[in-house]
mmCIF file of C-alpha atoms in Angstrom:
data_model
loop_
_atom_site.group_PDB
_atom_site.id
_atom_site.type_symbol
_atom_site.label_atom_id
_atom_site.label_comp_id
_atom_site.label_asym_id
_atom_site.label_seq_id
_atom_site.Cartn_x
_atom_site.Cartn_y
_atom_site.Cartn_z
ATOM 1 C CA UNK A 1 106.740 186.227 89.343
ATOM 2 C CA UNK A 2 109.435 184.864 91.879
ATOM 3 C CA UNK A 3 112.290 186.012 89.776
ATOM 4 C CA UNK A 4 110.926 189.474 89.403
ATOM 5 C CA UNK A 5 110.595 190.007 92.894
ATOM 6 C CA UNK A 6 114.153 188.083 93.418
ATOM 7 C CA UNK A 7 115.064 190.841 90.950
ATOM 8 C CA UNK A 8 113.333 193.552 92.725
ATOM 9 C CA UNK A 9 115.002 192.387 96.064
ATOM 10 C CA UNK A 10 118.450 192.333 94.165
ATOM 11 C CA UNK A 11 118.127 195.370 92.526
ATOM 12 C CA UNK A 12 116.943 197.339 96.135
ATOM 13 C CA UNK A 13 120.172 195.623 98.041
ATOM 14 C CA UNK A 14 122.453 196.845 95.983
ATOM 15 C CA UNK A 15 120.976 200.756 95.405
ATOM 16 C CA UNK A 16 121.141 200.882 99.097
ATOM 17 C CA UNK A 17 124.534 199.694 99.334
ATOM 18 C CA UNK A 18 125.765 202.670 96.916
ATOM 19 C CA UNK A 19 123.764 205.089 98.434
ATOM 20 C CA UNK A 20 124.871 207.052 101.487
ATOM 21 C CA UNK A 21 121.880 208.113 103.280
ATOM 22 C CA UNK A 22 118.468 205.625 103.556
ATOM 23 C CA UNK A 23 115.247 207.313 103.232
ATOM 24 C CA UNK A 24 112.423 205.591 105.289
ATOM 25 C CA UNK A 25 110.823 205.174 101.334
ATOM 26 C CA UNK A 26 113.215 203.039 100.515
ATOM 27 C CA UNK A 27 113.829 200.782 103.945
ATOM 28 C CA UNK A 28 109.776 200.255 103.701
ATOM 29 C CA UNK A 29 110.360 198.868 100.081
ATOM 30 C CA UNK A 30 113.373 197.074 100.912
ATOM 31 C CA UNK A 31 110.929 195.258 103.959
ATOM 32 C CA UNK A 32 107.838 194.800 101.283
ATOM 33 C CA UNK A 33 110.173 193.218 99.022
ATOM 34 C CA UNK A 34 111.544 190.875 101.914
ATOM 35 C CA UNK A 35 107.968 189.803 103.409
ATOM 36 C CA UNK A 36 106.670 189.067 100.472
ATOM 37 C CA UNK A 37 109.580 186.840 99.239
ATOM 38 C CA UNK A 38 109.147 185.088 102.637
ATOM 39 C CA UNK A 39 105.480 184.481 102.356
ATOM 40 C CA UNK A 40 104.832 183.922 99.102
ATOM 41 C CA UNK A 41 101.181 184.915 99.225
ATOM 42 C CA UNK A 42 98.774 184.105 96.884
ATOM 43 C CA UNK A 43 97.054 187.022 94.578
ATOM 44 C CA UNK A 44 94.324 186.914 96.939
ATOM 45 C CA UNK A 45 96.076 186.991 100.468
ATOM 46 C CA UNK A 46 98.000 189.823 99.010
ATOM 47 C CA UNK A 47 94.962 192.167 98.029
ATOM 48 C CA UNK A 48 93.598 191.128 101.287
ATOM 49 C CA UNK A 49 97.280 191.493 103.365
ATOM 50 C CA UNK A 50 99.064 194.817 102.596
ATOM 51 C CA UNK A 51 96.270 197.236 103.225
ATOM 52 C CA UNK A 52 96.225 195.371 106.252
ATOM 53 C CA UNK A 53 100.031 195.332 106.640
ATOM 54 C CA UNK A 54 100.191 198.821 105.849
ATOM 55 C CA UNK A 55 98.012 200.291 108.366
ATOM 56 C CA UNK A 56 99.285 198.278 111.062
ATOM 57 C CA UNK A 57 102.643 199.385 110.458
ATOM 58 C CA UNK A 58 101.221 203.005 109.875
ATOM 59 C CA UNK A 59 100.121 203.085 113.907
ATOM 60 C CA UNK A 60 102.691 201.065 114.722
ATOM 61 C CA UNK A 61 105.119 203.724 113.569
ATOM 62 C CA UNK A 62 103.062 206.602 115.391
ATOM 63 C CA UNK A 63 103.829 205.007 118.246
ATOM 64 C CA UNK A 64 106.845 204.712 118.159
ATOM 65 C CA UNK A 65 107.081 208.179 117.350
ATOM 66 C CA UNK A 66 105.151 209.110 120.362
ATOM 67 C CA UNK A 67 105.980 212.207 122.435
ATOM 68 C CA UNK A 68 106.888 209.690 125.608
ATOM 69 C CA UNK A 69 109.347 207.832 123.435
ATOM 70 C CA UNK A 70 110.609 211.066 122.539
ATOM 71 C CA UNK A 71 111.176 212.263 125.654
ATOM 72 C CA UNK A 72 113.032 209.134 126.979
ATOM 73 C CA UNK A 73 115.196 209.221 123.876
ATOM 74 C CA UNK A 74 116.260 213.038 124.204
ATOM 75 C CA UNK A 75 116.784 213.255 127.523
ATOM 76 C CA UNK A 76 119.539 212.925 129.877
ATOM 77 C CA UNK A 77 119.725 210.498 133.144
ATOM 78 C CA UNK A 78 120.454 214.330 134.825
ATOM 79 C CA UNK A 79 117.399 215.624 133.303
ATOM 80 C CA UNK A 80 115.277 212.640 134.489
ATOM 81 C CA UNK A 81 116.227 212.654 137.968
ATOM 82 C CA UNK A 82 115.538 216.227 137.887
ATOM 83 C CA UNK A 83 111.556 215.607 137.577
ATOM 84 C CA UNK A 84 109.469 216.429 140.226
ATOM 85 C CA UNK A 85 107.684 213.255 141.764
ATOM 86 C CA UNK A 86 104.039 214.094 140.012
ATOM 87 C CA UNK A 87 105.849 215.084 136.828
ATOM 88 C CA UNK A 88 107.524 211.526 136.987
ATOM 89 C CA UNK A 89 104.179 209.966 137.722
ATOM 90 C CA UNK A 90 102.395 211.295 134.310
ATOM 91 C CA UNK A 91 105.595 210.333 132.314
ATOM 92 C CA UNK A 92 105.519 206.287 133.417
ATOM 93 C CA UNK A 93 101.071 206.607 133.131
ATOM 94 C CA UNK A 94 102.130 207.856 129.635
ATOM 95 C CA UNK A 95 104.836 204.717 129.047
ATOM 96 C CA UNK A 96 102.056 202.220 130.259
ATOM 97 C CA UNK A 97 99.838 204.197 128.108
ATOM 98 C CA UNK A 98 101.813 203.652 125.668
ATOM 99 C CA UNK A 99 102.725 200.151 126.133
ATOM 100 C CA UNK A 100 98.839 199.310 125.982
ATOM 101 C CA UNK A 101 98.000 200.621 122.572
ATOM 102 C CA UNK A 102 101.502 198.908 121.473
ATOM 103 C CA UNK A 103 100.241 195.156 122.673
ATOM 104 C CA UNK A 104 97.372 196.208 121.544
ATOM 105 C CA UNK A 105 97.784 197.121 118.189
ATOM 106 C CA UNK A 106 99.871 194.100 117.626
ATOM 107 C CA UNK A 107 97.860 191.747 118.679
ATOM 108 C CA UNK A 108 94.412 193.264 116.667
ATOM 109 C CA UNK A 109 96.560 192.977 113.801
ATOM 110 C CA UNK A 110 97.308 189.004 114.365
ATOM 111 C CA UNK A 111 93.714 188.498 114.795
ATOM 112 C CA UNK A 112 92.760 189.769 111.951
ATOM 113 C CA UNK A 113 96.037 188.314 109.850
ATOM 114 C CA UNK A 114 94.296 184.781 111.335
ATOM 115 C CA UNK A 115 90.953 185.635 108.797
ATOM 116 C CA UNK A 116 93.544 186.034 105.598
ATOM 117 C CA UNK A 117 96.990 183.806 106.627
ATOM 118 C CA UNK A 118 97.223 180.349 107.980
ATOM 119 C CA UNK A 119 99.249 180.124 111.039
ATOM 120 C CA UNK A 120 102.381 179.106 109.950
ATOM 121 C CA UNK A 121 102.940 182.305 107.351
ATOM 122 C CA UNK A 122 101.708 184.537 110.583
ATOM 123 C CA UNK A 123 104.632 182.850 112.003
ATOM 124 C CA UNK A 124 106.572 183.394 108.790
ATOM 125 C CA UNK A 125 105.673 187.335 109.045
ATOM 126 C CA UNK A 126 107.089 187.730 112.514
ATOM 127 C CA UNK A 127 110.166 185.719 111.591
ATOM 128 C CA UNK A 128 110.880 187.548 108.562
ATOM 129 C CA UNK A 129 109.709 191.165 110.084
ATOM 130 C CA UNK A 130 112.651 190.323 112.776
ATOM 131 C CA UNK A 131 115.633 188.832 110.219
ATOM 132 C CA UNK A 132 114.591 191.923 108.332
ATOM 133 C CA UNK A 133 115.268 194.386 111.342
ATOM 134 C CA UNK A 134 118.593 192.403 112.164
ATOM 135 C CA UNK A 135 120.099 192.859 108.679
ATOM 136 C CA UNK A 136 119.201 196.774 108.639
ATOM 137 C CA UNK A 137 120.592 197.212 111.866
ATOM 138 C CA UNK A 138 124.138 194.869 110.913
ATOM 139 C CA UNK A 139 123.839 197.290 107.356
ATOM 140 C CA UNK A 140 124.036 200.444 109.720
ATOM 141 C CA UNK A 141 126.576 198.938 111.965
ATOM 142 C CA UNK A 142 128.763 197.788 109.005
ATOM 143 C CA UNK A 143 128.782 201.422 108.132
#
């Protein structure tokens, strides 16, 4: 089982290498195949884990996506200090908004990691969901 996902891992590093453009498809894949060499769950913590994984980083990803993130991405400094006071006020309700459903998203998902992962492989996750993120982002840079 280990060398087939070493395999798997192998095999998805080097497609993305030769490819030129990254579809989200295969970046997900690429972080499945990392977290689960990391944790090295058990049959059972698996069946229980990636539904769970997956719909976490489902809203997650919605978030993130959100029409205030948007907005602060797309915009100008200009265009910003062009807002009218009250129009400025909904924009940073929306951002703490925002910020709210983020903590809180995260940390439903940790509790409920804590019913199917000891401790140390919810640490594990977080560790190897941010090494993960660092090596896309030195991938893209290297580029």
């Amino acid at each position: 089982m280990k060398r087939f996902l070493l395999l798997l891992i192998l095999l998805s590093f080097s497609s993305i290498s030769f490819a030129q453009q990254h579809s989200s498809d295969q970046i997900k894949s690429l972080k499945i195949a990392h977290i689960t060499s990391v944790l090295n769950l058990t049959t059972e913590e698996a069946e229980k884990f990636w539904p769970l994984y997956n719909t976490y980083d489902s809203k997650i990803s919605k978030l993130r996506h959100s029409a205030v993130i948007h907005y602060l991405k797309s915009n100008e400094t200009q265009d910003i200090e062009n807002l009218t006071e009250k129009q400025a006020t909904e924009k940073v309700q929306a951002i703490e908004t925002f910020e709210e459903d983020y903590c809180s998203v995260r940390k439903q998902f940790i509790v409920d990691c804590k019913k199917i992962l000891s401790n140390k492989k919810i640490l594990l996750l977080k560790k190897a969901e941010d090494d993960f993120n660092r090596k896309l982002l030195k991938k893209y840079k290297d580029k």
